[in-house]
Short mmCIF file of C-alpha atoms and ligand atoms in Angstrom, two decimals:
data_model
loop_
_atom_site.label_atom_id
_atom_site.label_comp_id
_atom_site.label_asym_id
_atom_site.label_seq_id
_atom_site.Cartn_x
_atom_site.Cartn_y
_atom_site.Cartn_z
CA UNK A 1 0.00 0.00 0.00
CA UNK A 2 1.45 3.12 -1.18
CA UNK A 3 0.58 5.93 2.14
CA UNK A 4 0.69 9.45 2.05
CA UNK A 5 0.85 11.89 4.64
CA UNK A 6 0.70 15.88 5.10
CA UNK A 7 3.02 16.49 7.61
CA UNK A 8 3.87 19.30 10.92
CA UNK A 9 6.41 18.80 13.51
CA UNK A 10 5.37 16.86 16.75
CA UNK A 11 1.96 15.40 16.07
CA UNK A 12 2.87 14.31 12.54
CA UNK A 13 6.07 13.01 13.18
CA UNK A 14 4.64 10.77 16.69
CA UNK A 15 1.69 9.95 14.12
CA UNK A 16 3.80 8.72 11.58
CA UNK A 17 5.86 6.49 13.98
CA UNK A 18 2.25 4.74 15.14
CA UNK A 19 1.89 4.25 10.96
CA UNK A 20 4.74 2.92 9.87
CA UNK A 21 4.22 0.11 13.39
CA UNK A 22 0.72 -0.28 12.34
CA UNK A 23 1.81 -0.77 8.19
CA UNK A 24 5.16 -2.25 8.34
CA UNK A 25 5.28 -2.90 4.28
CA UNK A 26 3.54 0.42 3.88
CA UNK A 27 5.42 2.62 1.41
CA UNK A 28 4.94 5.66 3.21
CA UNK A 29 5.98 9.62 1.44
CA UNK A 30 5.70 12.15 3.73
CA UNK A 31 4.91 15.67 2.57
CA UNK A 32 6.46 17.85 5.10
CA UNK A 33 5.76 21.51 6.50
CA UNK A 34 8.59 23.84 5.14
CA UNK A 35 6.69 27.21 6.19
CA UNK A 36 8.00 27.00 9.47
CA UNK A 37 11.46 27.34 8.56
CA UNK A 38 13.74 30.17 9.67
CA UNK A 39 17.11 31.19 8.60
CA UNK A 40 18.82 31.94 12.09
CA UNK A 41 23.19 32.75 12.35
CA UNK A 42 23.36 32.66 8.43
CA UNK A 43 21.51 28.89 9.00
CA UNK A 44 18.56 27.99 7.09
CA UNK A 45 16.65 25.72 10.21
CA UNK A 46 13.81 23.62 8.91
CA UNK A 47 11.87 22.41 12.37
CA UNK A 48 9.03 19.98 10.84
CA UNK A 49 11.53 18.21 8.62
CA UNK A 50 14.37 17.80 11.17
CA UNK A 51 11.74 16.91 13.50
CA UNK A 52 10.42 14.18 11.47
CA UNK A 53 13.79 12.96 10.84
CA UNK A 54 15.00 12.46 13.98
CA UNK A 55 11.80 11.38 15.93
CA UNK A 56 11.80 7.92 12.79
CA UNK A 57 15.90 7.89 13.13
CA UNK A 58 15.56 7.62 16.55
CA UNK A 59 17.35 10.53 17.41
CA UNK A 60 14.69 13.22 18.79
CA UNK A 61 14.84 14.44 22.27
CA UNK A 62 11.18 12.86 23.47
CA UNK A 63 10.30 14.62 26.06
CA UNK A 64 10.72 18.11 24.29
CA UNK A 65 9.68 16.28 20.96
CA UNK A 66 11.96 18.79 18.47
CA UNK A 67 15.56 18.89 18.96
CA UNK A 68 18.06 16.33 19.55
CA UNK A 69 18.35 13.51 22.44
CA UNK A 70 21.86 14.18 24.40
CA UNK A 71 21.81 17.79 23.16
CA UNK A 72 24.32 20.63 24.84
CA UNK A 73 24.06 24.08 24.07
CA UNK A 74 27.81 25.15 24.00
CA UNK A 75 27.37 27.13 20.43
CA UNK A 76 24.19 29.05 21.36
CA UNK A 77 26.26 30.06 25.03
CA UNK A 78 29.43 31.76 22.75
CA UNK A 79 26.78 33.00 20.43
CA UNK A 80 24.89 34.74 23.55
CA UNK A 81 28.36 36.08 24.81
CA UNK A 82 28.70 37.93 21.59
CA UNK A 83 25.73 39.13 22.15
CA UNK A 84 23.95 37.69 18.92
CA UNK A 85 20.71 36.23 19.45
CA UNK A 86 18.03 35.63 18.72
CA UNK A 87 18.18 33.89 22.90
CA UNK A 88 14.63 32.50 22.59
CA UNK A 89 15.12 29.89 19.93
CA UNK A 90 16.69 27.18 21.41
CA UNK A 91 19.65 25.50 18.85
CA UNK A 92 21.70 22.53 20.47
CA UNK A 93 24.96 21.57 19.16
CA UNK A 94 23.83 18.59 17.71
CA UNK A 95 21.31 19.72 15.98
CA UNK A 96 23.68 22.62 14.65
CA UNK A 97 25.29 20.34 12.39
CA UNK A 98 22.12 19.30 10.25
CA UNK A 99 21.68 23.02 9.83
CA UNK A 100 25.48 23.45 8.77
CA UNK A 101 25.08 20.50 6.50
CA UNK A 102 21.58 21.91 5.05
CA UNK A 103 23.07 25.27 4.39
CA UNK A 104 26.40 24.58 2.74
CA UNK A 105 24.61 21.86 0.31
CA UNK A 106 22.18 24.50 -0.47
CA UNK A 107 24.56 26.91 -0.89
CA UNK A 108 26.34 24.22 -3.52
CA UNK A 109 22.94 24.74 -5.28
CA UNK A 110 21.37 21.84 -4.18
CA UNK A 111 17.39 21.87 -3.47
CA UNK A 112 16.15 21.32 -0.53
CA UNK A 113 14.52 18.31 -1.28
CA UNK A 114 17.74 16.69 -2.74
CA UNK A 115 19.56 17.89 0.59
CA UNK A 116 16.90 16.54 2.60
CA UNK A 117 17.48 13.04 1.19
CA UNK A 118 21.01 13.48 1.90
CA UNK A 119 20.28 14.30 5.55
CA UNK A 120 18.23 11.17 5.71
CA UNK A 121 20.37 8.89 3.91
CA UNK A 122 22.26 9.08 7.55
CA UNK A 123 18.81 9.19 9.56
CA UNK A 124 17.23 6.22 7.93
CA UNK A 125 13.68 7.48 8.78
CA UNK A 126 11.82 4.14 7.17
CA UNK A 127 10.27 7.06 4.73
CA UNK A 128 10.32 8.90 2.01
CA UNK A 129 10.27 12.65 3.17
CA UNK A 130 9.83 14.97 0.82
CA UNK A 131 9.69 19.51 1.31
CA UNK A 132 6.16 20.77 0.33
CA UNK A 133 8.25 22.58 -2.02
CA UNK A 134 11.81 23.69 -2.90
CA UNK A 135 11.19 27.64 -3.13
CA UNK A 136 11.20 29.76 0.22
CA UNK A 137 7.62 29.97 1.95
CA UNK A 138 7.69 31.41 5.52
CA UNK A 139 4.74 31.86 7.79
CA UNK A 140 3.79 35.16 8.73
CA UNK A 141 1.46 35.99 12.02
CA UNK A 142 -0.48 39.09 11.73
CA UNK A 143 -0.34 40.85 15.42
CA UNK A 144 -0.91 43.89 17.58
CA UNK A 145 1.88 46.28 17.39
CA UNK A 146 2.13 47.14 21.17
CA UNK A 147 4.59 50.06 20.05
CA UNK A 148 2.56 51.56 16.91
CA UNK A 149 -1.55 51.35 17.07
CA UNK A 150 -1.34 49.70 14.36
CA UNK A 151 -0.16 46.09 13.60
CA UNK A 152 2.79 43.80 12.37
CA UNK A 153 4.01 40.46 11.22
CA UNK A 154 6.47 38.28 12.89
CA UNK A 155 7.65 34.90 11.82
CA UNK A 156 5.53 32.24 13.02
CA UNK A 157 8.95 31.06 15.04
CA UNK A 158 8.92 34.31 16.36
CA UNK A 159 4.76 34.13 17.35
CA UNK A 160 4.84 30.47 18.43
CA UNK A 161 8.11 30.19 19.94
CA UNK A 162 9.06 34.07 21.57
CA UNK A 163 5.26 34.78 22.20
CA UNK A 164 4.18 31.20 22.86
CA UNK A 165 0.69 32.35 20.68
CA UNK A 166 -0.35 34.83 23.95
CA UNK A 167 -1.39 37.57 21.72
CA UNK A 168 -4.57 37.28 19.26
CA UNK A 169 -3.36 36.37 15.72
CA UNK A 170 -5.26 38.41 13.35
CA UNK A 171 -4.11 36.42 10.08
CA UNK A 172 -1.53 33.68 8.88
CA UNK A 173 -0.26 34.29 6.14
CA UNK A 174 2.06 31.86 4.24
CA UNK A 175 4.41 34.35 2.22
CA UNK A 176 5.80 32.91 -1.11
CA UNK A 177 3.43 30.28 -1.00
CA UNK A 178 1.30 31.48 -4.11
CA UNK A 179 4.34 31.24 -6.41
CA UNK A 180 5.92 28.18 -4.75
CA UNK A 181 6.06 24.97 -6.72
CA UNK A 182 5.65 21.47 -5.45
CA UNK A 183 8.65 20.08 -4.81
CA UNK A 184 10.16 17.22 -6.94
CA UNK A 185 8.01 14.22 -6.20
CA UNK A 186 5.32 15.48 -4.29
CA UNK A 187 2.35 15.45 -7.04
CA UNK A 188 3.60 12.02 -8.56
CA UNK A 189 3.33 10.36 -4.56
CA UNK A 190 0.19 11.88 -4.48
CA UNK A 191 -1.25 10.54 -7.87
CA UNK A 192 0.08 7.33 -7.45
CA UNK A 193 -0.96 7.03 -3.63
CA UNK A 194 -3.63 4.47 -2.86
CA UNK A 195 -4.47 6.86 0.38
CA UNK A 196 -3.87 10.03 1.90
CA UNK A 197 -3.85 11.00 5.54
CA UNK A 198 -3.72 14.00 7.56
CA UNK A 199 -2.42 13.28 11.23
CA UNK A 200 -3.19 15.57 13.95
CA UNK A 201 -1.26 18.24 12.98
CA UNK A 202 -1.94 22.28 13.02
CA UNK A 203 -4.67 22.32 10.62
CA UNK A 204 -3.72 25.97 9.83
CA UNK A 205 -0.07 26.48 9.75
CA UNK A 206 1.46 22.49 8.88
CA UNK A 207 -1.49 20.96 6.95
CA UNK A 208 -3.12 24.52 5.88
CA UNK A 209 0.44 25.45 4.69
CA UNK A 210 1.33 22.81 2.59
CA UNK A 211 -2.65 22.72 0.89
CA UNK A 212 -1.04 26.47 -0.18
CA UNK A 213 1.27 25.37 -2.32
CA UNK A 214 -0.60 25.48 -6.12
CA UNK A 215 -1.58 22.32 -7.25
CA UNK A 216 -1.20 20.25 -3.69
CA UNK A 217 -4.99 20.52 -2.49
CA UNK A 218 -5.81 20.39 -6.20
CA UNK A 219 -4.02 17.17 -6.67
CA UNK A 220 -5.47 15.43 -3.99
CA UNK A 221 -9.16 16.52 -4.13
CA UNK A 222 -8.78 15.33 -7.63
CA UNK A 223 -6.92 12.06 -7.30
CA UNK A 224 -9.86 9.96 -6.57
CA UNK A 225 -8.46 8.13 -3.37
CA UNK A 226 -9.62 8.26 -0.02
CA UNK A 227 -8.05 11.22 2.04
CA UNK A 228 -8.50 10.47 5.77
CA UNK A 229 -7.77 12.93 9.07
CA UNK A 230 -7.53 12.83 12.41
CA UNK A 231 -8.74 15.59 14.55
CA UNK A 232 -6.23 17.66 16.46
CA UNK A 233 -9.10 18.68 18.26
CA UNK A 234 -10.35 16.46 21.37
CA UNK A 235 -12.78 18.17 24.20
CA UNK A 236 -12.90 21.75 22.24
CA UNK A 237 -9.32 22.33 23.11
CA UNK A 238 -5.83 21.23 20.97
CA UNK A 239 -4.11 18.04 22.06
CA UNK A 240 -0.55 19.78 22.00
CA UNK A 241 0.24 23.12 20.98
CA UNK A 242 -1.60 25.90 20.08
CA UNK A 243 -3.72 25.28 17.34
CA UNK A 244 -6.72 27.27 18.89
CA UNK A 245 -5.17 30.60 18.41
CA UNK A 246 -4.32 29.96 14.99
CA UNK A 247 -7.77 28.91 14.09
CA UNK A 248 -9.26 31.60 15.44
CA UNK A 249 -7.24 33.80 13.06
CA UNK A 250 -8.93 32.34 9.95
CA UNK A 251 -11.99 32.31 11.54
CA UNK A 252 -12.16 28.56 12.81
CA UNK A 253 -13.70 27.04 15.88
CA UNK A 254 -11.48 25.13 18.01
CA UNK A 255 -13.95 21.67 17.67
CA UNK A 256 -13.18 18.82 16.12
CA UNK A 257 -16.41 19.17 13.48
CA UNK A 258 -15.14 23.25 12.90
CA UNK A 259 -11.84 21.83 11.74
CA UNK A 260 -13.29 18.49 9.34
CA UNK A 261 -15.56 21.53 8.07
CA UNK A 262 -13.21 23.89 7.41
CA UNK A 263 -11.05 21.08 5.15
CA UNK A 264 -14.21 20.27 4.03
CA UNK A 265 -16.05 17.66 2.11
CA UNK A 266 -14.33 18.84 -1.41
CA UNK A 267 -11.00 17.34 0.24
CA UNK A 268 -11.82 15.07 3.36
CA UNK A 269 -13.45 11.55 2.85
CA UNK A 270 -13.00 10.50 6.45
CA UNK A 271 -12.39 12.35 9.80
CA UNK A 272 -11.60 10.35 13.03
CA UNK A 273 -12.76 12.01 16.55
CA UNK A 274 -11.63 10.90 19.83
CA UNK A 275 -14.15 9.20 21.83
CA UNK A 276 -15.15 12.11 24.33
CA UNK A 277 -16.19 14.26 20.89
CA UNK A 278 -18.54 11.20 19.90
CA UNK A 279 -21.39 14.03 19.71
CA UNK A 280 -19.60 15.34 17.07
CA UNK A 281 -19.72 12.95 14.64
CA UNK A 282 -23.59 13.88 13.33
CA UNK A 283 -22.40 17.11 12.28
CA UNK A 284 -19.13 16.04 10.79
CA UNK A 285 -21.35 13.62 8.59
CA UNK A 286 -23.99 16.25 7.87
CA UNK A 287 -21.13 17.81 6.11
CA UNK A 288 -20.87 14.72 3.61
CA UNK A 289 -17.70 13.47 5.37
CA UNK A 290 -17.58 9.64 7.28
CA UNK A 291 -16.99 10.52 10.44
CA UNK A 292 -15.71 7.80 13.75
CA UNK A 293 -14.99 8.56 17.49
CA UNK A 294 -11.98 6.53 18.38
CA UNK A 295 -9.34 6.98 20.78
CA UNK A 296 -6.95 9.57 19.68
CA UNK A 297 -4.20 10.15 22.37
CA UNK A 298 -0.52 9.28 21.26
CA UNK A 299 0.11 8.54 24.45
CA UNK A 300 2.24 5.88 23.28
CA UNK A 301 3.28 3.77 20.09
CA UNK A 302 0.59 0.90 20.36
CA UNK A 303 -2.17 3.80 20.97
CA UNK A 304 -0.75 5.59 18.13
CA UNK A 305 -0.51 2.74 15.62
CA UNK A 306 -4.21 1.43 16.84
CA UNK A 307 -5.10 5.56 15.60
CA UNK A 308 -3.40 4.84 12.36
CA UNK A 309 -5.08 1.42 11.73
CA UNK A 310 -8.35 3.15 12.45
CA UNK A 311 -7.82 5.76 10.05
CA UNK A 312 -6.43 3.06 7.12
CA UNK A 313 -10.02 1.11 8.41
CA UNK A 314 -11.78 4.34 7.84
CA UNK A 315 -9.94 4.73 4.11
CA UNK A 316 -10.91 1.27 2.92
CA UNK A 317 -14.63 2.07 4.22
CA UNK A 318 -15.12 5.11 1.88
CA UNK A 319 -13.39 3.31 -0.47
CA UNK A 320 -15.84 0.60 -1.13
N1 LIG B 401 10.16 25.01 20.10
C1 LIG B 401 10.14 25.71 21.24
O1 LIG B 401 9.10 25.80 21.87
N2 LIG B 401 11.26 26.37 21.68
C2 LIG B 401 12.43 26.29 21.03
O2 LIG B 401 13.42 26.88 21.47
C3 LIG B 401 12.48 25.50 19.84
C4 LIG B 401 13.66 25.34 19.13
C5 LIG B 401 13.69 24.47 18.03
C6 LIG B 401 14.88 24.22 17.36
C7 LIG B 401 14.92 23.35 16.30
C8 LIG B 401 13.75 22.73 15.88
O3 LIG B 401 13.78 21.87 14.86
C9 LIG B 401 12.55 22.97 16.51
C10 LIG B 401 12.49 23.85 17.61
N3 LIG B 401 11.31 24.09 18.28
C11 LIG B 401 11.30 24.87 19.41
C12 LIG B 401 10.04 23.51 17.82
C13 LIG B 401 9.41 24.30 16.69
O4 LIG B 401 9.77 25.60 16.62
C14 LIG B 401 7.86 24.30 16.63
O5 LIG B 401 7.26 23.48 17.57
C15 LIG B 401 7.42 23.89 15.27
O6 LIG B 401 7.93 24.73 14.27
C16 LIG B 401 5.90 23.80 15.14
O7 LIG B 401 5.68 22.75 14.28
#
């Protein structure tokens, strides 16, 4: 069976780990997230890949669930001596050297999807991972200006990480996004995919981003498979992270029926909700999309990979 999957940092990367343990002979392409990367120290950093990577190479720091395991911070303490920040974005050592690797290859004039294989011939992550796209898309957060009366955008690093999303987000915008093409690879997996799956990650700025690059959403609305999610959404409140404040910026409901809505019937097939939103799954079907409360906490592998086996159950039941 030929899997694949939209993909954000944490909750794409734990999803994908209860996938490939659930579909062992699954050939599984990931589509990953580029809009949240940053270039930082002359670095280009690209968080949803690297944390992808490592959490299937066995190399993430768990706890955290970005960065590396055994990680020191001796390089971000001389750069903080100097006095060059920025101090709030937290760069180990370790992980350092992907971004030295990522930005001298690029620099060579290779694309980030070809550098990304090369980071992963060493990781081994049991995909393929493939960049939404190789041109530069970064997320923009539309805030308050506490200095002007009027407003400003940061970097979504910048809103999620510096601000930890405690100010209203008044849009998200993914900037470059409209001319970005898909990278190398990215509409063939999707053509010649026998499913598609969105784990629960940000519907807004992972999934939402990479449906922005032309001809993504287009391909898979149009590819005539069965396109399965998982809410990120359980009790009206986000599982990890902040989606809420993001989806309240385009206008979104933090439930797990606002959010199958909002992908909508044109796109989803089949939406999974965790048990205690069972009373959601009359409206999600109202909206013409098969809709099942299941258990959705990663709390582990096994619950994980029983999440993806639902959602591969749910695929083959639109299917027929
Ligand atoms: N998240 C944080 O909350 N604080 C950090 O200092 C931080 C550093 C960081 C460095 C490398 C990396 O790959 C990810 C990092 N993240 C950090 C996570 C990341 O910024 C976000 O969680 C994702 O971009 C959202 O998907």
């Amino acid at each position: 069976m030929r899997i694949v999957v939209l993909a954000g940092g944490i909750g794409g990367a734990r999803f994908l780990r209860g996938l490939k343990s659930a579909a062992p002979d699954a050939d599984i392409t990931v589509i990953g997230n580029t809009g949240d990367d940053i270039h930082l120290f002359g670095l280009k950093v690209c968080p949803d890949l690297d944390t992808v990577m490592y959490t299937l190479g066995g190399g993430i720091h768990e706890e955290q669930g970005w960065g590396r395991t055994d990680e020191s911070f001796a390089v971000k303490e001389e750069l903080a001596a100097y006095g060059v920040g920025p101090d709030w974005f937290g760069l180990g050592d370790r992980d350092f050297a992907t971004h030295i690797v990522r930005t001298q290859m690029m620099g060579a004039g290779y694309p980030l999807s070809a550098v990304t294989e090369a980071l992963c011939a060493r990781w081994q992550p049991g995909v393929r991972l493939l960049p939404m796209t190789d041109d530069r898309v970064e997320t923009h957060v539309l805030i308050d200006d506490p200095e002007g009366d009027g407003r400003k955008a940061v970097h979504f690093q910048e809103y999620w990480v510096r601000l930890r999303a405690s100010v209203p987000a008044h849009a998200v915008v993914p900037v470059g996004a409209d001319q970005a093409k898909p990278a190398p690879g990215v509409l063939e997996a999707i053509a010649g995919a026998d499913v598609v799956l969105f784990p629960p990650s940000n519907p807004v700025v992972s999934i939402g981003t990479i449906l922005a690059v032309p001809g993504v959403r287009e391909a898979i609305a149009d590819a005539g498979i069965p396109v399965v999610g998982l809410s990120p959404i359980v009790g009206d409140a986000p599982v990890r992270g902040m989606a809420d404040k993001v989806l309240a910026a385009v206008g979104v409901e933090s439930t797990a029926a606002a959010v199958a809505q909002h992908y909508g019937s044109g796109l989803l097939d089949g939406w999974l909700v965790d048990t205690v939103d069972a009373g959601r799954v009359d409206a999600v079907e109202a909206a013409g999309i098969r809709c099942k409360a299941v258990p959705l906490m990663m709390t582990d592998t096994e619950a994980t990979a029983r999440m993806a086996a639902e959602a591969l159950a749910l695929a083959e039941e639109v299917r027929a």
